[in-house]
Amino acid sequence: MQITNLQIYNKSSYGLSELSDNSIDALVTDPPYGISFQGSYWDKDLPDKQIWTDSLRVLKHGGFGLVFSSIRLMHRLMVSIEDCGFIIKDILFWAYLNGMPKSRDIALDIDRQLGVESKIIGQYAYVQGYKKGGAEDYYAKEGKNKYEPVSEIGLKYKGAGLGIKPAYEPIILIQKPLAKGLNVAQNIIKYGTGALNLEETRIPYEEGEGKVGHNPHALGRVTANIVRTEALEDGYDKFFLVPKVRQHAEDFNHHPTKKPIHLMSHLVKLVSFEGQIVLDPFMGSGSTGVSCIENKRQFVGYELDKSYFEIATQRLQIAKHQLFD
Ligand SMILES: C[S@@+](CC[C@H](N)C(=O)[O-])C[C@H]1O[C@@H](n2cnc3c(N)ncnc32)[C@H](O)[C@@H]1O
């Protein structure tokens, strides 16, 4: 099947006025987290509740959704989504292990507070960060000293920080209730929605691995609610593996929170079936849309910001050409 339908709008998804009731099969979205990530203006607050109400209206009965969230504000987002009528079904953990600890050396702050000059003990060879033009360039030009505390209290708190390393992002699995009076089978027959696509998202057995269970499935294990990024090597190594996107993976895409296509493809496949329509009301640089093209789903996306919208348009065109030209 060729992808026939891509509908993208450079406007707020508030109201979803272009979309009719019960017309969308699944929702896959990465909304603002409300944490002002890297100072992004669009990330100051969690989405207006009305957008979840609108999403519920346009989804078909029994349709599923996957919504990324931040660890700190997931509870607020979940309450908001539930209040609008969705059922909270599960929380997937996207584990990536290569997250950056958002912390600082508090012992040096203590020195500063006490008016004591901390000791320079060398220079950082490389500092990871989000400075414009890349952290490496910035620090190569400016230099970045390594310090050690000097005051007595500073020494006592040497190495103390304010946060632990983030190693997962939660993704909330939600569902619009089935149509009144219908069971799952009747709902699927009528609307095509109401079940997860477990067949297309099975995790293949690793090479040499004995098949699992008494009646092993030819395609592998059922997908889990942990989606891994790297080998955890602790006995839980049987899940899905997907690397995080580097900041400048595509030179024209400067979106600060773009998600890996491999991960988005897995999510798109989990909540929809071939040919169905997937909505992303917070499209950003269009990763959900690209995954829809790659997996033969139709796509509807909304993006407020003109420059991100242009990036999404370009990425969708590239994906279409790569697949169908
Ligand atoms: C977390 S980003 C999505 C990034 C995307 N997953 C990607 O891979 O590029 C959220 C996006 O939602 C957009 N946004 C925020 N509020 C919006 C609204 N009311 N309507 C449409 N887009 C909105 C922001 O401009 C931002 O690009």
Tab-separated table of C-alpha atoms and ligand atoms in Angstrom:
chain	number	residue	atom	x	y	z
A	1	MET	CA	0.000	0.000	0.000
A	2	GLN	CA	1.266	3.489	-0.838
A	3	ILE	CA	0.805	6.107	1.846
A	4	THR	CA	-2.006	8.242	0.512
A	5	ASN	CA	-2.766	10.697	3.212
A	6	LEU	CA	-0.536	13.164	5.034
A	7	GLN	CA	-2.313	16.146	6.540
A	8	ILE	CA	-0.109	18.644	8.350
A	9	TYR	CA	-1.024	22.030	9.797
A	10	ASN	CA	1.188	24.923	10.880
A	11	LYS	CA	-1.126	26.009	13.695
A	12	SER	CA	-2.125	25.207	17.246
A	13	SER	CA	-3.854	21.889	17.739
A	14	TYR	CA	-6.278	23.634	20.105
A	15	GLY	CA	-9.756	22.667	18.886
A	16	LEU	CA	-8.524	20.210	16.212
A	17	SER	CA	-11.205	21.912	14.156
A	18	GLU	CA	-10.156	20.264	10.862
A	19	LEU	CA	-10.919	16.813	12.280
A	20	SER	CA	-14.320	15.167	12.643
A	21	ASP	CA	-15.500	13.177	15.635
A	22	ASN	CA	-14.380	9.527	15.760
A	23	SER	CA	-12.175	9.862	12.665
A	24	ILE	CA	-8.684	9.014	14.000
A	25	ASP	CA	-7.408	5.524	14.837
A	26	ALA	CA	-4.512	6.338	17.183
A	27	LEU	CA	-2.658	9.141	18.908
A	28	VAL	CA	1.145	9.206	19.182
A	29	THR	CA	2.577	12.398	20.582
A	30	ASP	CA	5.456	14.049	22.401
A	31	PRO	CA	3.855	17.161	23.923
A	32	PRO	CA	5.532	20.007	25.815
A	33	TYR	CA	6.764	18.683	29.185
A	34	GLY	CA	6.272	21.995	31.005
A	35	ILE	CA	9.913	22.144	32.108
A	36	SER	CA	11.227	24.924	29.799
A	37	PHE	CA	13.718	22.488	28.268
A	38	GLN	CA	16.811	24.445	27.153
A	39	GLY	CA	14.721	27.594	27.614
A	40	SER	CA	12.262	26.571	24.852
A	41	TYR	CA	9.343	29.031	24.838
A	42	TRP	CA	6.878	26.312	23.848
A	43	ASP	CA	7.824	24.110	26.809
A	44	LYS	CA	6.870	26.531	29.593
A	45	ASP	CA	3.598	24.789	30.448
A	46	LEU	CA	1.886	21.457	30.026
A	47	PRO	CA	-0.625	21.424	27.137
A	48	ASP	CA	-4.003	23.041	27.578
A	49	LYS	CA	-6.449	20.362	28.765
A	50	GLN	CA	-8.753	21.243	25.915
A	51	ILE	CA	-6.327	19.553	23.480
A	52	TRP	CA	-6.839	16.214	25.275
A	53	THR	CA	-10.599	16.751	25.186
A	54	ASP	CA	-10.314	17.437	21.455
A	55	SER	CA	-8.102	14.365	20.990
A	56	LEU	CA	-10.723	12.230	22.735
A	57	ARG	CA	-13.421	13.636	20.496
A	58	VAL	CA	-11.574	12.855	17.244
A	59	LEU	CA	-10.317	9.386	18.272
A	60	LYS	CA	-12.464	6.407	17.413
A	61	HIS	CA	-13.986	4.435	20.292
A	62	GLY	CA	-11.391	2.115	21.806
A	63	GLY	CA	-8.531	3.948	20.049
A	64	PHE	CA	-5.178	3.948	21.865
A	65	GLY	CA	-2.709	6.744	22.440
A	66	LEU	CA	0.916	7.028	23.538
A	67	VAL	CA	1.978	10.283	25.160
A	68	PHE	CA	5.567	11.095	26.147
A	69	SER	CA	6.054	12.814	29.455
A	70	SER	CA	8.661	14.108	31.872
A	71	ILE	CA	9.327	12.235	35.094
A	72	ARG	CA	8.729	15.363	37.169
A	73	LEU	CA	5.343	16.327	35.734
A	74	MET	CA	3.982	13.016	34.530
A	75	HIS	CA	1.469	12.922	37.400
A	76	ARG	CA	-0.094	16.238	36.355
A	77	LEU	CA	-0.257	15.226	32.718
A	78	MET	CA	-1.872	11.900	33.599
A	79	VAL	CA	-4.539	13.494	35.778
A	80	SER	CA	-5.266	16.004	33.068
A	81	ILE	CA	-5.606	13.307	30.382
A	82	GLU	CA	-7.738	11.115	32.648
A	83	ASP	CA	-9.985	14.031	33.593
A	84	CYS	CA	-10.701	14.500	29.888
A	85	GLY	CA	-12.126	10.971	29.629
A	86	PHE	CA	-9.206	8.742	28.634
A	87	ILE	CA	-8.397	5.487	30.446
A	88	ILE	CA	-4.798	5.213	31.671
A	89	LYS	CA	-3.677	1.732	30.592
A	90	ASP	CA	0.063	1.542	31.270
A	91	ILE	CA	3.300	3.483	31.389
A	92	LEU	CA	6.115	2.490	29.081
A	93	PHE	CA	9.643	3.296	30.177
A	94	TRP	CA	11.988	4.280	27.390
A	95	ALA	CA	15.326	3.439	28.988
A	96	TYR	CA	18.335	5.074	27.366
A	97	LEU	CA	21.054	5.163	30.006
A	98	ASN	CA	23.008	7.856	28.137
A	99	GLY	CA	21.061	10.751	29.689
A	100	MET	CA	22.944	13.668	31.229
A	101	PRO	CA	22.757	14.233	34.986
A	102	LYS	CA	21.334	17.722	35.510
A	103	SER	CA	23.387	18.585	38.499
A	104	ARG	CA	26.138	20.896	39.686
A	105	ASP	CA	29.072	20.622	42.055
A	106	ILE	CA	27.482	22.068	45.153
A	107	ALA	CA	30.792	22.059	47.048
A	108	LEU	CA	32.061	24.806	44.715
A	109	ASP	CA	28.911	26.848	45.409
A	110	ILE	CA	29.663	26.476	49.124
A	111	ASP	CA	33.209	27.827	48.589
A	112	ARG	CA	31.776	30.749	46.617
A	113	GLN	CA	29.175	31.431	49.291
A	114	LEU	CA	31.917	31.507	51.934
A	115	GLY	CA	34.088	33.799	49.802
A	116	VAL	CA	36.748	31.111	49.374
A	117	GLU	CA	38.434	30.652	45.996
A	118	SER	CA	38.223	27.014	44.816
A	119	LYS	CA	41.398	25.416	43.503
A	120	ILE	CA	41.959	24.875	39.750
A	121	ILE	CA	43.105	21.290	39.256
A	122	GLY	CA	43.176	21.109	35.456
A	123	GLN	CA	40.921	21.545	32.412
A	124	TYR	CA	38.086	19.480	31.034
A	125	ALA	CA	39.037	17.751	27.785
A	126	TYR	CA	35.383	17.494	26.757
A	127	VAL	CA	32.208	18.828	28.278
A	128	GLN	CA	28.878	17.580	27.053
A	129	GLY	CA	26.228	20.266	26.762
A	130	TYR	CA	23.899	22.207	24.567
A	131	LYS	CA	25.899	25.340	23.807
A	132	LYS	CA	25.173	26.787	20.386
A	133	GLY	CA	27.553	25.403	17.770
A	134	GLY	CA	28.237	22.316	19.891
A	135	ALA	CA	29.732	21.999	23.332
A	136	GLU	CA	33.097	20.805	22.087
A	137	ASP	CA	33.672	23.933	19.986
A	138	TYR	CA	32.548	26.238	22.741
A	139	TYR	CA	34.786	24.796	25.406
A	140	ALA	CA	37.725	24.411	23.033
A	141	LYS	CA	37.549	28.186	22.477
A	142	GLU	CA	36.689	29.301	25.979
A	143	GLY	CA	38.467	26.632	28.028
A	144	LYS	CA	36.742	25.130	31.039
A	145	ASN	CA	38.605	24.717	34.282
A	146	LYS	CA	38.180	21.805	36.657
A	147	TYR	CA	37.966	22.908	40.297
A	148	GLU	CA	38.175	21.326	43.714
A	149	PRO	CA	36.640	22.802	46.876
A	150	VAL	CA	38.924	24.355	49.454
A	151	SER	CA	36.723	25.379	52.432
A	152	GLU	CA	36.109	22.870	55.214
A	153	ILE	CA	32.376	22.583	54.510
A	154	GLY	CA	33.076	22.498	50.777
A	155	LEU	CA	35.400	19.547	51.269
A	156	LYS	CA	32.817	17.764	53.390
A	157	TYR	CA	30.251	18.075	50.574
A	158	LYS	CA	32.709	17.366	47.745
A	159	GLY	CA	30.890	15.621	44.908
A	160	ALA	CA	27.404	16.251	46.368
A	161	GLY	CA	24.820	17.202	43.760
A	162	LEU	CA	21.156	17.964	43.182
A	163	GLY	CA	19.903	15.259	40.882
A	164	ILE	CA	20.511	11.750	39.665
A	165	LYS	CA	21.201	10.781	36.068
A	166	PRO	CA	18.007	10.440	34.019
A	167	ALA	CA	17.930	7.032	32.346
A	168	TYR	CA	14.331	6.747	31.181
A	169	GLU	CA	11.435	8.733	29.827
A	170	PRO	CA	7.864	7.687	30.627
A	171	ILE	CA	5.384	7.201	27.794
A	172	ILE	CA	1.761	7.011	28.929
A	173	LEU	CA	-0.447	4.453	27.197
A	174	ILE	CA	-4.036	5.692	27.105
A	175	GLN	CA	-7.280	4.551	25.540
A	176	LYS	CA	-10.578	6.092	24.616
A	177	PRO	CA	-13.328	3.936	26.157
A	178	LEU	CA	-15.051	1.416	23.901
A	179	ALA	CA	-18.364	2.463	22.393
A	180	LYS	CA	-21.192	2.086	24.877
A	181	GLY	CA	-22.621	-1.427	24.990
A	182	LEU	CA	-19.948	-2.966	22.727
A	183	ASN	CA	-17.387	-5.564	23.740
A	184	VAL	CA	-13.837	-5.442	22.352
A	185	ALA	CA	-14.578	-7.719	19.392
A	186	GLN	CA	-17.751	-5.811	18.461
A	187	ASN	CA	-15.863	-2.502	18.828
A	188	ILE	CA	-13.047	-3.703	16.526
A	189	ILE	CA	-15.501	-5.005	13.932
A	190	LYS	CA	-17.311	-1.667	13.921
A	191	TYR	CA	-14.398	0.821	14.235
A	192	GLY	CA	-11.143	-1.113	13.684
A	193	THR	CA	-9.891	0.069	17.092
A	194	GLY	CA	-9.775	-1.426	20.588
A	195	ALA	CA	-6.697	-3.689	20.571
A	196	LEU	CA	-2.939	-3.229	20.609
A	197	ASN	CA	-0.905	-4.432	17.638
A	198	LEU	CA	1.202	-6.998	19.480
A	199	GLU	CA	1.957	-9.028	16.372
A	200	GLU	CA	3.869	-6.284	14.552
A	201	THR	CA	5.806	-5.188	17.634
A	202	ARG	CA	7.159	-8.549	18.801
A	203	ILE	CA	10.796	-8.504	19.889
A	204	PRO	CA	12.768	-11.010	17.808
A	205	TYR	CA	14.765	-13.651	19.670
A	206	GLU	CA	18.445	-12.963	19.897
A	207	GLU	CA	20.785	-15.161	17.902
A	208	GLY	CA	21.298	-18.485	19.603
A	209	GLU	CA	18.617	-17.753	22.194
A	210	GLY	CA	16.293	-20.628	22.989
A	211	LYS	CA	12.684	-19.755	22.274
A	212	VAL	CA	10.695	-18.614	25.260
A	213	GLY	CA	7.735	-20.411	26.873
A	214	HIS	CA	5.959	-23.673	26.095
A	215	ASN	CA	4.435	-22.371	22.887
A	216	PRO	CA	7.002	-19.911	21.563
A	217	HIS	CA	5.772	-17.462	18.941
A	218	ALA	CA	7.699	-17.541	15.655
A	219	LEU	CA	8.189	-13.759	15.649
A	220	GLY	CA	9.595	-13.395	19.165
A	221	ARG	CA	8.510	-12.092	22.549
A	222	VAL	CA	5.545	-9.867	23.256
A	223	THR	CA	6.648	-6.247	23.494
A	224	ALA	CA	7.270	-5.042	27.047
A	225	ASN	CA	6.645	-1.806	28.881
A	226	ILE	CA	10.372	-1.245	29.091
A	227	VAL	CA	11.797	-0.018	25.826
A	228	ARG	CA	15.562	-0.100	26.084
A	229	THR	CA	18.226	2.043	24.531
A	230	GLU	CA	21.292	0.117	25.515
A	231	ALA	CA	22.142	-3.346	26.760
A	232	LEU	CA	21.389	-3.360	30.457
A	233	GLU	CA	23.330	-6.586	30.923
A	234	ASP	CA	21.551	-7.512	34.085
A	235	GLY	CA	19.303	-10.291	32.898
A	236	TYR	CA	16.658	-7.976	31.462
A	237	ASP	CA	18.283	-7.878	28.087
A	238	LYS	CA	15.356	-9.128	26.069
A	239	PHE	CA	13.623	-5.899	25.262
A	240	PHE	CA	13.681	-3.409	22.485
A	241	LEU	CA	16.867	-1.510	21.705
A	242	VAL	CA	16.950	2.021	20.314
A	243	PRO	CA	19.626	4.712	20.552
A	244	LYS	CA	18.881	8.327	21.476
A	245	VAL	CA	19.181	10.896	18.663
A	246	ARG	CA	22.309	13.040	18.620
A	247	GLN	CA	21.532	16.781	18.705
A	248	HIS	CA	22.820	17.384	15.154
A	249	ALA	CA	22.034	14.017	13.573
A	250	GLU	CA	20.422	15.762	10.563
A	251	ASP	CA	22.071	19.106	9.913
A	252	PHE	CA	18.836	20.873	8.972
A	253	ASN	CA	16.917	19.655	12.032
A	254	HIS	CA	17.592	21.863	15.029
A	255	HIS	CA	14.593	20.677	17.069
A	256	PRO	CA	15.946	20.175	20.611
A	257	THR	CA	13.723	17.217	21.533
A	258	LYS	CA	13.499	15.135	18.385
A	259	LYS	CA	12.801	11.494	19.035
A	260	PRO	CA	14.439	8.481	17.354
A	261	ILE	CA	12.501	7.197	14.338
A	262	HIS	CA	13.167	3.629	15.429
A	263	LEU	CA	11.446	4.296	18.758
A	264	MET	CA	8.559	6.212	17.156
A	265	SER	CA	8.057	3.405	14.625
A	266	HIS	CA	7.716	0.896	17.439
A	267	LEU	CA	5.137	3.114	19.154
A	268	VAL	CA	3.207	3.853	15.969
A	269	LYS	CA	3.025	0.128	15.198
A	270	LEU	CA	1.915	-0.740	18.722
A	271	VAL	CA	-1.210	1.429	18.691
A	272	SER	CA	-2.224	1.208	15.030
A	273	PHE	CA	-2.551	-1.182	12.113
A	274	GLU	CA	-1.503	-0.750	8.486
A	275	GLY	CA	-3.477	1.924	6.653
A	276	GLN	CA	-4.890	3.518	9.808
A	277	ILE	CA	-4.720	7.231	10.674
A	278	VAL	CA	-2.369	8.418	13.428
A	279	LEU	CA	-2.607	11.902	14.953
A	280	ASP	CA	0.230	13.922	16.514
A	281	PRO	CA	-1.074	17.260	17.893
A	282	PHE	CA	2.511	18.302	18.858
A	283	MET	CA	4.449	17.246	15.797
A	284	GLY	CA	7.733	19.163	16.296
A	285	SER	CA	10.131	18.099	13.542
A	286	GLY	CA	7.734	15.355	12.403
A	287	SER	CA	9.248	12.139	13.809
A	288	THR	CA	5.801	10.542	14.298
A	289	GLY	CA	4.922	11.403	10.683
A	290	VAL	CA	8.137	9.927	9.276
A	291	SER	CA	7.440	6.734	11.231
A	292	CYS	CA	3.908	6.647	9.837
A	293	ILE	CA	5.234	6.834	6.283
A	294	GLU	CA	7.765	4.099	6.980
A	295	ASN	CA	5.074	1.872	8.452
A	296	LYS	CA	2.286	2.539	5.951
A	297	ARG	CA	0.059	4.549	8.238
A	298	GLN	CA	-1.712	7.792	7.371
A	299	PHE	CA	-0.717	10.859	9.364
A	300	VAL	CA	-2.258	14.062	10.709
A	301	GLY	CA	0.095	16.494	12.438
A	302	TYR	CA	-0.096	19.941	14.020
A	303	GLU	CA	2.867	22.198	14.799
A	304	LEU	CA	2.675	25.739	16.111
A	305	ASP	CA	6.206	26.883	15.329
A	306	LYS	CA	6.905	27.831	11.699
A	307	SER	CA	10.544	26.745	11.647
A	308	TYR	CA	9.791	23.323	13.162
A	309	PHE	CA	6.872	22.955	10.760
A	310	GLU	CA	9.225	23.573	7.828
A	311	ILE	CA	11.657	20.960	9.134
A	312	ALA	CA	8.791	18.469	9.511
A	313	THR	CA	7.616	19.190	5.952
A	314	GLN	CA	11.127	18.570	4.632
A	315	ARG	CA	11.556	15.337	6.622
A	316	LEU	CA	8.181	13.997	5.479
A	317	GLN	CA	9.060	14.746	1.858
A	318	ILE	CA	12.411	12.985	2.196
A	319	ALA	CA	10.764	9.954	3.817
A	320	LYS	CA	8.150	9.778	1.066
A	321	HIS	CA	10.739	9.989	-1.690
A	322	GLN	CA	12.993	7.426	-0.065
A	323	LEU	CA	10.174	4.949	0.193
A	324	PHE	CA	8.090	5.493	-2.880
A	325	ASP	CA	10.219	7.039	-5.680
B	1	LIG	C1	8.430	17.947	22.443
B	1	LIG	S1	8.228	18.755	20.942
B	1	LIG	C2	7.947	17.436	19.801
B	1	LIG	C3	9.211	16.946	19.165
B	1	LIG	C4	8.982	15.791	18.202
B	1	LIG	N1	8.650	14.584	18.909
B	1	LIG	C5	10.182	15.525	17.314
B	1	LIG	O1	10.686	14.403	17.268
B	1	LIG	O2	10.620	16.473	16.658
B	1	LIG	C6	6.652	19.487	21.135
B	1	LIG	C7	6.261	20.413	19.985
B	1	LIG	O3	4.920	20.864	20.220
B	1	LIG	C8	4.797	22.165	19.659
B	1	LIG	N2	3.588	22.758	20.283
B	1	LIG	C9	3.434	23.255	21.530
B	1	LIG	N3	2.170	23.639	21.749
B	1	LIG	C10	1.484	23.369	20.591
B	1	LIG	C11	0.129	23.521	20.185
B	1	LIG	N4	-0.801	24.040	20.999
B	1	LIG	N5	-0.210	23.123	18.941
B	1	LIG	C12	0.703	22.595	18.092
B	1	LIG	N6	2.011	22.445	18.412
B	1	LIG	C13	2.395	22.815	19.651
B	1	LIG	C14	6.109	22.827	19.998
B	1	LIG	O4	6.398	23.907	19.147
B	1	LIG	C15	7.106	21.668	19.871
B	1	LIG	O5	7.746	21.664	18.612
